[in-house]
Amino acid sequence: MSDRIFATVWLVLCGIGLVIGWGIHSEYSYEPLGPRPFPIAIISLMTLCALLLLFKKPDPVYWPTPQVLRRLVLLIATLAAYAWSFEWLGFPLATTLLTICVARLFNATLLAAIISGVFLGSSLFFAFDRLLEVTLPLGSWLS
């Protein structure tokens, strides 16, 4: 029953998000498609997942262990810190630090976490900024 309640609330929030996303307009064109398609696509995928959750056969409920709950709280805190520091640190550095933290939460070695963080931060910045021409911040601490 909790799955169905969650899916219903999620569907309502997705509907609100679709209305808000559809109203996004930009005064100038800085991207080929504009700012609307990305939020609409993401919210549509979330709507599909909510519908699948609403109509699937219920599974027995197993609560996670305290260690898993602690990791989930740390993951949420890390994502909140990423959102808070995104403009100040800039996309490459913030994404590198986020990747390192998430990799460590999933028990990666420190070296593997650093290598993957540096690779992901720099390659995603290059892909979005240079190839897709999506403007991303370099960080206000550099200016």
mmCIF file of N, CA and C in Angstrom:
data_model
loop_
_atom_site.group_PDB
_atom_site.id
_atom_site.type_symbol
_atom_site.label_atom_id
_atom_site.label_comp_id
_atom_site.label_asym_id
_atom_site.label_seq_id
_atom_site.Cartn_x
_atom_site.Cartn_y
_atom_site.Cartn_z
ATOM 1 N N MET A 1 0.825 -1.197 0.000
ATOM 2 C CA MET A 1 0.000 0.000 0.000
ATOM 3 C C MET A 1 0.868 1.260 0.000
ATOM 4 N N SER A 2 2.000 1.233 0.708
ATOM 5 C CA SER A 2 2.850 2.416 0.747
ATOM 6 C C SER A 2 3.429 2.722 -0.633
ATOM 7 N N ASP A 3 3.689 1.678 -1.448
ATOM 8 C CA ASP A 3 4.163 1.894 -2.818
ATOM 9 C C ASP A 3 3.124 2.660 -3.634
ATOM 10 N N ARG A 4 1.879 2.278 -3.478
ATOM 11 C CA ARG A 4 0.826 2.927 -4.254
ATOM 12 C C ARG A 4 0.593 4.371 -3.796
ATOM 13 N N ILE A 5 0.677 4.607 -2.500
ATOM 14 C CA ILE A 5 0.538 5.977 -1.989
ATOM 15 C C ILE A 5 1.684 6.838 -2.504
ATOM 16 N N PHE A 6 2.907 6.308 -2.432
ATOM 17 C CA PHE A 6 4.065 7.041 -2.925
ATOM 18 C C PHE A 6 3.936 7.318 -4.416
ATOM 19 N N ALA A 7 3.523 6.309 -5.207
ATOM 20 C CA ALA A 7 3.392 6.475 -6.652
ATOM 21 C C ALA A 7 2.326 7.518 -6.990
ATOM 22 N N THR A 8 1.235 7.540 -6.234
ATOM 23 C CA THR A 8 0.179 8.529 -6.476
ATOM 24 C C THR A 8 0.684 9.937 -6.188
ATOM 25 N N VAL A 9 1.369 10.113 -5.066
ATOM 26 C CA VAL A 9 1.928 11.424 -4.727
ATOM 27 C C VAL A 9 2.968 11.824 -5.784
ATOM 28 N N TRP A 10 3.777 10.870 -6.200
ATOM 29 C CA TRP A 10 4.793 11.117 -7.219
ATOM 30 C C TRP A 10 4.149 11.542 -8.537
ATOM 31 N N LEU A 11 3.052 10.888 -8.923
ATOM 32 C CA LEU A 11 2.343 11.263 -10.153
ATOM 33 C C LEU A 11 1.798 12.686 -10.070
ATOM 34 N N VAL A 12 1.256 13.051 -8.926
ATOM 35 C CA VAL A 12 0.746 14.413 -8.751
ATOM 36 C C VAL A 12 1.893 15.416 -8.886
ATOM 37 N N LEU A 13 3.019 15.125 -8.237
ATOM 38 C CA LEU A 13 4.175 16.025 -8.330
ATOM 39 C C LEU A 13 4.727 16.083 -9.758
ATOM 40 N N CYS A 14 4.716 14.956 -10.460
ATOM 41 C CA CYS A 14 5.162 14.944 -11.855
ATOM 42 C C CYS A 14 4.234 15.784 -12.723
ATOM 43 N N GLY A 15 2.944 15.708 -12.469
ATOM 44 C CA GLY A 15 1.995 16.547 -13.213
ATOM 45 C C GLY A 15 2.259 18.029 -12.992
ATOM 46 N N ILE A 16 2.504 18.402 -11.741
ATOM 47 C CA ILE A 16 2.845 19.797 -11.433
ATOM 48 C C ILE A 16 4.155 20.177 -12.123
ATOM 49 N N GLY A 17 5.131 19.260 -12.075
ATOM 50 C CA GLY A 17 6.418 19.525 -12.727
ATOM 51 C C GLY A 17 6.286 19.683 -14.227
ATOM 52 N N LEU A 18 5.422 18.880 -14.855
ATOM 53 C CA LEU A 18 5.211 19.009 -16.300
ATOM 54 C C LEU A 18 4.588 20.357 -16.650
ATOM 55 N N VAL A 19 3.655 20.814 -15.840
ATOM 56 C CA VAL A 19 3.045 22.126 -16.085
ATOM 57 C C VAL A 19 4.090 23.226 -15.949
ATOM 58 N N ILE A 20 4.904 23.140 -14.905
ATOM 59 C CA ILE A 20 5.960 24.142 -14.704
ATOM 60 C C ILE A 20 6.992 24.055 -15.827
ATOM 61 N N GLY A 21 7.405 22.830 -16.182
ATOM 62 C CA GLY A 21 8.401 22.642 -17.231
ATOM 63 C C GLY A 21 7.926 23.130 -18.583
ATOM 64 N N TRP A 22 6.648 22.964 -18.865
ATOM 65 C CA TRP A 22 6.109 23.408 -20.146
ATOM 66 C C TRP A 22 6.123 24.940 -20.238
ATOM 67 N N GLY A 23 6.068 25.598 -19.099
ATOM 68 C CA GLY A 23 6.067 27.067 -19.088
ATOM 69 C C GLY A 23 7.444 27.693 -19.120
ATOM 70 N N ILE A 24 8.490 26.897 -19.190
ATOM 71 C CA ILE A 24 9.847 27.450 -19.219
ATOM 72 C C ILE A 24 10.127 28.045 -20.598
ATOM 73 N N HIS A 25 10.485 29.306 -20.603
ATOM 74 C CA HIS A 25 10.859 29.994 -21.836
ATOM 75 C C HIS A 25 12.120 30.790 -21.580
ATOM 76 N N SER A 26 12.904 30.984 -22.624
ATOM 77 C CA SER A 26 14.121 31.767 -22.523
ATOM 78 C C SER A 26 13.991 32.989 -23.420
ATOM 79 N N GLU A 27 14.499 34.117 -22.937
ATOM 80 C CA GLU A 27 14.414 35.345 -23.716
ATOM 81 C C GLU A 27 15.376 35.334 -24.901
ATOM 82 N N TYR A 28 16.436 34.539 -24.789
ATOM 83 C CA TYR A 28 17.389 34.438 -25.891
ATOM 84 C C TYR A 28 17.749 32.969 -26.076
ATOM 85 N N SER A 29 18.164 32.625 -27.259
ATOM 86 C CA SER A 29 18.471 31.232 -27.573
ATOM 87 C C SER A 29 19.949 30.967 -27.341
ATOM 88 N N TYR A 30 20.268 30.254 -26.290
ATOM 89 C CA TYR A 30 21.641 29.915 -25.983
ATOM 90 C C TYR A 30 21.924 28.440 -26.222
ATOM 91 N N GLU A 31 20.912 27.659 -26.514
ATOM 92 C CA GLU A 31 21.052 26.241 -26.819
ATOM 93 C C GLU A 31 20.199 25.944 -28.049
ATOM 94 N N PRO A 32 20.541 24.927 -28.820
ATOM 95 C CA PRO A 32 19.757 24.638 -30.022
ATOM 96 C C PRO A 32 18.282 24.347 -29.742
ATOM 97 N N LEU A 33 17.968 23.617 -28.683
ATOM 98 C CA LEU A 33 16.584 23.254 -28.391
ATOM 99 C C LEU A 33 15.913 24.158 -27.368
ATOM 100 N N GLY A 34 16.689 24.943 -26.654
ATOM 101 C CA GLY A 34 16.122 25.773 -25.608
ATOM 102 C C GLY A 34 16.082 25.027 -24.286
ATOM 103 N N PRO A 35 15.552 25.658 -23.240
ATOM 104 C CA PRO A 35 15.599 25.067 -21.899
ATOM 105 C C PRO A 35 14.459 24.085 -21.595
ATOM 106 N N ARG A 36 13.438 23.972 -22.437
ATOM 107 C CA ARG A 36 12.255 23.181 -22.114
ATOM 108 C C ARG A 36 12.422 21.664 -22.247
ATOM 109 N N PRO A 37 13.083 21.102 -23.262
ATOM 110 C CA PRO A 37 13.044 19.643 -23.474
ATOM 111 C C PRO A 37 13.655 18.812 -22.351
ATOM 112 N N PHE A 38 14.723 19.275 -21.742
ATOM 113 C CA PHE A 38 15.370 18.463 -20.697
ATOM 114 C C PHE A 38 14.447 18.228 -19.503
ATOM 115 N N PRO A 39 13.860 19.263 -18.889
ATOM 116 C CA PRO A 39 12.953 18.980 -17.759
ATOM 117 C C PRO A 39 11.737 18.154 -18.167
ATOM 118 N N ILE A 40 11.205 18.403 -19.351
ATOM 119 C CA ILE A 40 10.037 17.644 -19.812
ATOM 120 C C ILE A 40 10.405 16.169 -19.969
ATOM 121 N N ALA A 41 11.575 15.873 -20.547
ATOM 122 C CA ALA A 41 11.996 14.483 -20.745
ATOM 123 C C ALA A 41 12.216 13.782 -19.408
ATOM 124 N N ILE A 42 12.894 14.426 -18.478
ATOM 125 C CA ILE A 42 13.175 13.827 -17.171
ATOM 126 C C ILE A 42 11.869 13.577 -16.407
ATOM 127 N N ILE A 43 10.984 14.557 -16.413
ATOM 128 C CA ILE A 43 9.723 14.398 -15.682
ATOM 129 C C ILE A 43 8.851 13.333 -16.349
ATOM 130 N N SER A 44 8.907 13.229 -17.667
ATOM 131 C CA SER A 44 8.155 12.169 -18.349
ATOM 132 C C SER A 44 8.666 10.788 -17.953
ATOM 133 N N LEU A 45 9.981 10.635 -17.845
ATOM 134 C CA LEU A 45 10.538 9.367 -17.385
ATOM 135 C C LEU A 45 10.125 9.063 -15.942
ATOM 136 N N MET A 46 10.113 10.086 -15.101
ATOM 137 C CA MET A 46 9.669 9.881 -13.724
ATOM 138 C C MET A 46 8.195 9.495 -13.679
ATOM 139 N N THR A 47 7.380 10.076 -14.561
ATOM 140 C CA THR A 47 5.965 9.713 -14.638
ATOM 141 C C THR A 47 5.810 8.253 -15.033
ATOM 142 N N LEU A 48 6.588 7.813 -16.011
ATOM 143 C CA LEU A 48 6.543 6.411 -16.425
ATOM 144 C C LEU A 48 6.921 5.484 -15.264
ATOM 145 N N CYS A 49 7.963 5.844 -14.523
ATOM 146 C CA CYS A 49 8.376 5.029 -13.375
ATOM 147 C C CYS A 49 7.296 5.010 -12.299
ATOM 148 N N ALA A 50 6.646 6.133 -12.075
ATOM 149 C CA ALA A 50 5.569 6.174 -11.082
ATOM 150 C C ALA A 50 4.397 5.299 -11.508
ATOM 151 N N LEU A 51 4.080 5.300 -12.793
ATOM 152 C CA LEU A 51 2.997 4.438 -13.282
ATOM 153 C C LEU A 51 3.357 2.964 -13.143
ATOM 154 N N LEU A 52 4.599 2.619 -13.451
ATOM 155 C CA LEU A 52 5.040 1.237 -13.271
ATOM 156 C C LEU A 52 4.969 0.824 -11.808
ATOM 157 N N LEU A 53 5.357 1.730 -10.918
ATOM 158 C CA LEU A 53 5.297 1.443 -9.487
ATOM 159 C C LEU A 53 3.852 1.310 -9.007
ATOM 160 N N LEU A 54 2.960 2.114 -9.581
ATOM 161 C CA LEU A 54 1.564 2.093 -9.175
ATOM 162 C C LEU A 54 0.873 0.777 -9.562
ATOM 163 N N PHE A 55 1.222 0.220 -10.719
ATOM 164 C CA PHE A 55 0.509 -0.950 -11.219
ATOM 165 C C PHE A 55 1.265 -2.272 -11.070
ATOM 166 N N LYS A 56 2.413 -2.267 -10.431
ATOM 167 C CA LYS A 56 3.143 -3.528 -10.271
ATOM 168 C C LYS A 56 2.598 -4.311 -9.074
ATOM 169 N N LYS A 57 2.920 -5.591 -9.076
ATOM 170 C CA LYS A 57 2.518 -6.455 -7.968
ATOM 171 C C LYS A 57 3.340 -6.078 -6.729
ATOM 172 N N PRO A 58 2.703 -5.888 -5.591
ATOM 173 C CA PRO A 58 3.455 -5.468 -4.401
ATOM 174 C C PRO A 58 4.425 -6.550 -3.919
ATOM 175 N N ASP A 59 5.590 -6.102 -3.505
ATOM 176 C CA ASP A 59 6.613 -6.987 -2.947
ATOM 177 C C ASP A 59 6.576 -6.899 -1.422
ATOM 178 N N PRO A 60 7.073 -7.930 -0.750
ATOM 179 C CA PRO A 60 7.191 -7.812 0.711
ATOM 180 C C PRO A 60 8.190 -6.709 1.067
ATOM 181 N N VAL A 61 7.922 -6.042 2.175
ATOM 182 C CA VAL A 61 8.740 -4.905 2.580
ATOM 183 C C VAL A 61 9.893 -5.379 3.454
ATOM 184 N N TYR A 62 11.105 -5.009 3.071
ATOM 185 C CA TYR A 62 12.308 -5.275 3.866
ATOM 186 C C TYR A 62 13.016 -3.946 4.079
ATOM 187 N N TRP A 63 13.125 -3.537 5.330
ATOM 188 C CA TRP A 63 13.780 -2.267 5.620
ATOM 189 C C TRP A 63 15.289 -2.440 5.574
ATOM 190 N N PRO A 64 15.991 -1.420 5.107
ATOM 191 C CA PRO A 64 17.453 -1.518 5.033
ATOM 192 C C PRO A 64 18.093 -1.520 6.414
ATOM 193 N N THR A 65 19.307 -2.018 6.456
ATOM 194 C CA THR A 65 20.057 -2.050 7.710
ATOM 195 C C THR A 65 20.479 -0.630 8.081
ATOM 196 N N PRO A 66 20.861 -0.405 9.335
ATOM 197 C CA PRO A 66 21.310 0.933 9.734
ATOM 198 C C PRO A 66 22.512 1.430 8.919
ATOM 199 N N GLN A 67 23.394 0.514 8.518
ATOM 200 C CA GLN A 67 24.547 0.920 7.709
ATOM 201 C C GLN A 67 24.093 1.463 6.352
ATOM 202 N N VAL A 68 23.119 0.822 5.735
ATOM 203 C CA VAL A 68 22.607 1.282 4.440
ATOM 204 C C VAL A 68 21.876 2.608 4.609
ATOM 205 N N LEU A 69 21.103 2.754 5.680
ATOM 206 C CA LEU A 69 20.420 4.020 5.944
ATOM 207 C C LEU A 69 21.420 5.153 6.142
ATOM 208 N N ARG A 70 22.523 4.868 6.828
ATOM 209 C CA ARG A 70 23.568 5.890 7.030
ATOM 210 C C ARG A 70 24.154 6.306 5.691
ATOM 211 N N ARG A 71 24.412 5.340 4.821
ATOM 212 C CA ARG A 71 24.952 5.668 3.495
ATOM 213 C C ARG A 71 23.957 6.484 2.676
ATOM 214 N N LEU A 72 22.676 6.161 2.787
ATOM 215 C CA LEU A 72 21.672 6.934 2.067
ATOM 216 C C LEU A 72 21.620 8.380 2.553
ATOM 217 N N VAL A 73 21.707 8.583 3.849
ATOM 218 C CA VAL A 73 21.718 9.940 4.400
ATOM 219 C C VAL A 73 22.968 10.683 3.930
ATOM 220 N N LEU A 74 24.119 10.005 3.926
ATOM 221 C CA LEU A 74 25.343 10.632 3.427
ATOM 222 C C LEU A 74 25.240 10.959 1.942
ATOM 223 N N LEU A 75 24.596 10.105 1.182
ATOM 224 C CA LEU A 75 24.411 10.366 -0.244
ATOM 225 C C LEU A 75 23.527 11.596 -0.460
ATOM 226 N N ILE A 76 22.457 11.709 0.297
ATOM 227 C CA ILE A 76 21.583 12.874 0.187
ATOM 228 C C ILE A 76 22.328 14.138 0.587
ATOM 229 N N ALA A 77 23.116 14.075 1.652
ATOM 230 C CA ALA A 77 23.907 15.233 2.071
ATOM 231 C C ALA A 77 24.939 15.613 1.001
ATOM 232 N N THR A 78 25.543 14.624 0.372
ATOM 233 C CA THR A 78 26.521 14.889 -0.680
ATOM 234 C C THR A 78 25.856 15.552 -1.882
ATOM 235 N N LEU A 79 24.681 15.077 -2.266
ATOM 236 C CA LEU A 79 23.964 15.694 -3.382
ATOM 237 C C LEU A 79 23.521 17.117 -3.051
ATOM 238 N N ALA A 80 23.122 17.347 -1.811
ATOM 239 C CA ALA A 80 22.751 18.706 -1.399
ATOM 240 C C ALA A 80 23.972 19.623 -1.425
ATOM 241 N N ALA A 81 25.120 19.141 -0.973
ATOM 242 C CA ALA A 81 26.352 19.933 -1.025
ATOM 243 C C ALA A 81 26.749 20.218 -2.473
ATOM 244 N N TYR A 82 26.541 19.254 -3.354
ATOM 245 C CA TYR A 82 26.838 19.450 -4.780
ATOM 246 C C TYR A 82 25.964 20.569 -5.353
ATOM 247 N N ALA A 83 24.675 20.524 -5.061
ATOM 248 C CA ALA A 83 23.768 21.557 -5.564
ATOM 249 C C ALA A 83 24.122 22.924 -4.991
ATOM 250 N N TRP A 84 24.498 22.965 -3.720
ATOM 251 C CA TRP A 84 24.832 24.228 -3.067
ATOM 252 C C TRP A 84 26.135 24.812 -3.612
ATOM 253 N N SER A 85 27.119 23.967 -3.903
ATOM 254 C CA SER A 85 28.446 24.456 -4.301
ATOM 255 C C SER A 85 28.657 24.487 -5.813
ATOM 256 N N PHE A 86 27.645 24.127 -6.599
ATOM 257 C CA PHE A 86 27.795 23.984 -8.045
ATOM 258 C C PHE A 86 28.286 25.263 -8.718
ATOM 259 N N GLU A 87 27.667 26.393 -8.435
ATOM 260 C CA GLU A 87 28.069 27.641 -9.080
ATOM 261 C C GLU A 87 29.405 28.136 -8.554
ATOM 262 N N TRP A 88 29.625 28.001 -7.272
ATOM 263 C CA TRP A 88 30.853 28.526 -6.682
ATOM 264 C C TRP A 88 32.073 27.707 -7.100
ATOM 265 N N LEU A 89 31.981 26.384 -7.004
ATOM 266 C CA LEU A 89 33.107 25.532 -7.395
ATOM 267 C C LEU A 89 33.206 25.342 -8.897
ATOM 268 N N GLY A 90 32.086 25.416 -9.576
ATOM 269 C CA GLY A 90 32.056 25.167 -11.006
ATOM 270 C C GLY A 90 31.747 23.708 -11.291
ATOM 271 N N PHE A 91 31.280 23.453 -12.515
ATOM 272 C CA PHE A 91 30.872 22.103 -12.871
ATOM 273 C C PHE A 91 32.001 21.082 -12.778
ATOM 274 N N PRO A 92 33.183 21.341 -13.353
ATOM 275 C CA PRO A 92 34.217 20.279 -13.337
ATOM 276 C C PRO A 92 34.648 19.880 -11.927
ATOM 277 N N LEU A 93 34.930 20.853 -11.075
ATOM 278 C CA LEU A 93 35.402 20.535 -9.726
ATOM 279 C C LEU A 93 34.284 19.949 -8.862
ATOM 280 N N ALA A 94 33.089 20.526 -8.942
ATOM 281 C CA ALA A 94 31.967 20.013 -8.140
ATOM 282 C C ALA A 94 31.613 18.586 -8.553
ATOM 283 N N THR A 95 31.626 18.309 -9.853
ATOM 284 C CA THR A 95 31.314 16.970 -10.329
ATOM 285 C C THR A 95 32.411 15.979 -9.952
ATOM 286 N N THR A 96 33.652 16.422 -9.994
ATOM 287 C CA THR A 96 34.763 15.569 -9.570
ATOM 288 C C THR A 96 34.615 15.183 -8.103
ATOM 289 N N LEU A 97 34.333 16.168 -7.253
ATOM 290 C CA LEU A 97 34.180 15.894 -5.820
ATOM 291 C C LEU A 97 32.957 15.017 -5.540
ATOM 292 N N LEU A 98 31.861 15.268 -6.253
ATOM 293 C CA LEU A 98 30.672 14.431 -6.085
ATOM 294 C C LEU A 98 30.967 12.987 -6.470
ATOM 295 N N THR A 99 31.641 12.789 -7.595
ATOM 296 C CA THR A 99 31.953 11.439 -8.050
ATOM 297 C C THR A 99 32.857 10.717 -7.061
ATOM 298 N N ILE A 100 33.826 11.414 -6.509
ATOM 299 C CA ILE A 100 34.718 10.802 -5.524
ATOM 300 C C ILE A 100 33.926 10.378 -4.282
ATOM 301 N N CYS A 101 33.052 11.261 -3.799
ATOM 302 C CA CYS A 101 32.262 10.931 -2.603
ATOM 303 C C CYS A 101 31.319 9.754 -2.845
ATOM 304 N N VAL A 102 30.646 9.754 -3.984
ATOM 305 C CA VAL A 102 29.713 8.662 -4.288
ATOM 306 C C VAL A 102 30.464 7.353 -4.479
ATOM 307 N N ALA A 103 31.615 7.407 -5.144
ATOM 308 C CA ALA A 103 32.412 6.192 -5.328
ATOM 309 C C ALA A 103 32.874 5.636 -3.987
ATOM 310 N N ARG A 104 33.263 6.507 -3.075
ATOM 311 C CA ARG A 104 33.682 6.040 -1.742
ATOM 312 C C ARG A 104 32.502 5.453 -0.968
ATOM 313 N N LEU A 105 31.303 6.025 -1.146
ATOM 314 C CA LEU A 105 30.121 5.466 -0.487
ATOM 315 C C LEU A 105 29.810 4.060 -0.998
ATOM 316 N N PHE A 106 30.186 3.782 -2.244
ATOM 317 C CA PHE A 106 29.974 2.459 -2.819
ATOM 318 C C PHE A 106 31.218 1.583 -2.713
ATOM 319 N N ASN A 107 32.084 1.905 -1.763
ATOM 320 C CA ASN A 107 33.267 1.110 -1.407
ATOM 321 C C ASN A 107 34.337 1.034 -2.483
ATOM 322 N N ALA A 108 34.472 2.065 -3.303
ATOM 323 C CA ALA A 108 35.577 2.102 -4.261
ATOM 324 C C ALA A 108 36.857 2.461 -3.512
ATOM 325 N N THR A 109 37.984 2.042 -4.046
ATOM 326 C CA THR A 109 39.249 2.446 -3.441
ATOM 327 C C THR A 109 39.443 3.937 -3.686
ATOM 328 N N LEU A 110 40.293 4.553 -2.864
ATOM 329 C CA LEU A 110 40.511 5.989 -2.986
ATOM 330 C C LEU A 110 41.096 6.343 -4.353
ATOM 331 N N LEU A 111 42.041 5.545 -4.828
ATOM 332 C CA LEU A 111 42.653 5.813 -6.123
ATOM 333 C C LEU A 111 41.626 5.700 -7.256
ATOM 334 N N ALA A 112 40.813 4.658 -7.231
ATOM 335 C CA ALA A 112 39.785 4.490 -8.265
ATOM 336 C C ALA A 112 38.771 5.628 -8.207
ATOM 337 N N ALA A 113 38.409 6.072 -7.001
ATOM 338 C CA ALA A 113 37.463 7.168 -6.857
ATOM 339 C C ALA A 113 38.034 8.463 -7.420
ATOM 340 N N ILE A 114 39.290 8.734 -7.151
ATOM 341 C CA ILE A 114 39.928 9.963 -7.653
ATOM 342 C C ILE A 114 40.048 9.922 -9.172
ATOM 343 N N ILE A 115 40.501 8.799 -9.700
ATOM 344 C CA ILE A 115 40.654 8.685 -11.160
ATOM 345 C C ILE A 115 39.306 8.844 -11.852
ATOM 346 N N SER A 116 38.284 8.152 -11.354
ATOM 347 C CA SER A 116 36.973 8.257 -11.992
ATOM 348 C C SER A 116 36.383 9.653 -11.817
ATOM 349 N N GLY A 117 36.626 10.294 -10.676
ATOM 350 C CA GLY A 117 36.118 11.644 -10.454
ATOM 351 C C GLY A 117 36.736 12.651 -11.402
ATOM 352 N N VAL A 118 38.051 12.597 -11.547
ATOM 353 C CA VAL A 118 38.738 13.521 -12.459
ATOM 354 C C VAL A 118 38.297 13.263 -13.903
ATOM 355 N N PHE A 119 38.214 11.989 -14.290
ATOM 356 C CA PHE A 119 37.802 11.659 -15.650
ATOM 357 C C PHE A 119 36.377 12.116 -15.922
ATOM 358 N N LEU A 120 35.457 11.836 -15.000
ATOM 359 C CA LEU A 120 34.059 12.190 -15.200
ATOM 360 C C LEU A 120 33.861 13.706 -15.200
ATOM 361 N N GLY A 121 34.483 14.400 -14.262
ATOM 362 C CA GLY A 121 34.333 15.853 -14.201
ATOM 363 C C GLY A 121 34.838 16.542 -15.454
ATOM 364 N N SER A 122 36.006 16.137 -15.933
ATOM 365 C CA SER A 122 36.577 16.791 -17.112
ATOM 366 C C SER A 122 35.888 16.354 -18.401
ATOM 367 N N SER A 123 35.588 15.068 -18.544
ATOM 368 C CA SER A 123 34.977 14.608 -19.792
ATOM 369 C C SER A 123 33.538 15.103 -19.933
ATOM 370 N N LEU A 124 32.773 15.120 -18.842
ATOM 371 C CA LEU A 124 31.415 15.644 -18.930
ATOM 372 C C LEU A 124 31.407 17.142 -19.215
ATOM 373 N N PHE A 125 32.353 17.877 -18.619
ATOM 374 C CA PHE A 125 32.439 19.306 -18.913
ATOM 375 C C PHE A 125 32.753 19.518 -20.388
ATOM 376 N N PHE A 126 33.705 18.766 -20.911
ATOM 377 C CA PHE A 126 34.047 18.892 -22.325
ATOM 378 C C PHE A 126 32.849 18.525 -23.210
ATOM 379 N N ALA A 127 32.174 17.435 -22.876
ATOM 380 C CA ALA A 127 31.050 16.981 -23.695
ATOM 381 C C ALA A 127 29.913 18.005 -23.699
ATOM 382 N N PHE A 128 29.551 18.514 -22.529
ATOM 383 C CA PHE A 128 28.446 19.462 -22.470
ATOM 384 C C PHE A 128 28.840 20.838 -22.983
ATOM 385 N N ASP A 129 30.004 21.342 -22.559
ATOM 386 C CA ASP A 129 30.386 22.703 -22.893
ATOM 387 C C ASP A 129 30.848 22.840 -24.335
ATOM 388 N N ARG A 130 31.640 21.917 -24.817
ATOM 389 C CA ARG A 130 32.217 22.037 -26.165
ATOM 390 C C ARG A 130 31.384 21.334 -27.232
ATOM 391 N N LEU A 131 30.970 20.102 -26.989
ATOM 392 C CA LEU A 131 30.265 19.337 -28.012
ATOM 393 C C LEU A 131 28.785 19.716 -28.099
ATOM 394 N N LEU A 132 28.108 19.782 -26.951
ATOM 395 C CA LEU A 132 26.673 20.088 -26.944
ATOM 396 C C LEU A 132 26.383 21.581 -26.808
ATOM 397 N N GLU A 133 27.401 22.373 -26.548
ATOM 398 C CA GLU A 133 27.300 23.826 -26.398
ATOM 399 C C GLU A 133 26.315 24.246 -25.305
ATOM 400 N N VAL A 134 26.321 23.498 -24.196
ATOM 401 C CA VAL A 134 25.529 23.849 -23.018
ATOM 402 C C VAL A 134 26.461 24.605 -22.083
ATOM 403 N N THR A 135 26.116 25.831 -21.765
ATOM 404 C CA THR A 135 26.969 26.663 -20.928
ATOM 405 C C THR A 135 26.950 26.154 -19.487
ATOM 406 N N LEU A 136 28.133 25.823 -18.982
ATOM 407 C CA LEU A 136 28.280 25.345 -17.597
ATOM 408 C C LEU A 136 29.262 26.269 -16.869
ATOM 409 N N PRO A 137 29.026 26.492 -15.576
ATOM 410 C CA PRO A 137 29.920 27.385 -14.843
ATOM 411 C C PRO A 137 31.286 26.751 -14.588
ATOM 412 N N LEU A 138 32.327 27.560 -14.707
ATOM 413 C CA LEU A 138 33.676 27.126 -14.362
ATOM 414 C C LEU A 138 33.979 27.354 -12.890
ATOM 415 N N GLY A 139 33.180 28.160 -12.249
ATOM 416 C CA GLY A 139 33.360 28.425 -10.826
ATOM 417 C C GLY A 139 33.670 29.882 -10.569
ATOM 418 N N SER A 140 32.955 30.477 -9.632
ATOM 419 C CA SER A 140 33.186 31.895 -9.309
ATOM 420 C C SER A 140 34.479 32.086 -8.536
ATOM 421 N N TRP A 141 35.022 31.018 -7.953
ATOM 422 C CA TRP A 141 36.280 31.134 -7.215
ATOM 423 C C TRP A 141 37.454 31.374 -8.159
ATOM 424 N N LEU A 142 37.296 31.113 -9.451
ATOM 425 C CA LEU A 142 38.354 31.354 -10.416
ATOM 426 C C LEU A 142 38.403 32.808 -10.884
ATOM 427 N N SER A 143 37.297 33.549 -10.688
ATOM 428 C CA SER A 143 37.289 34.917 -11.197
ATOM 429 C C SER A 143 37.622 35.954 -10.166
#
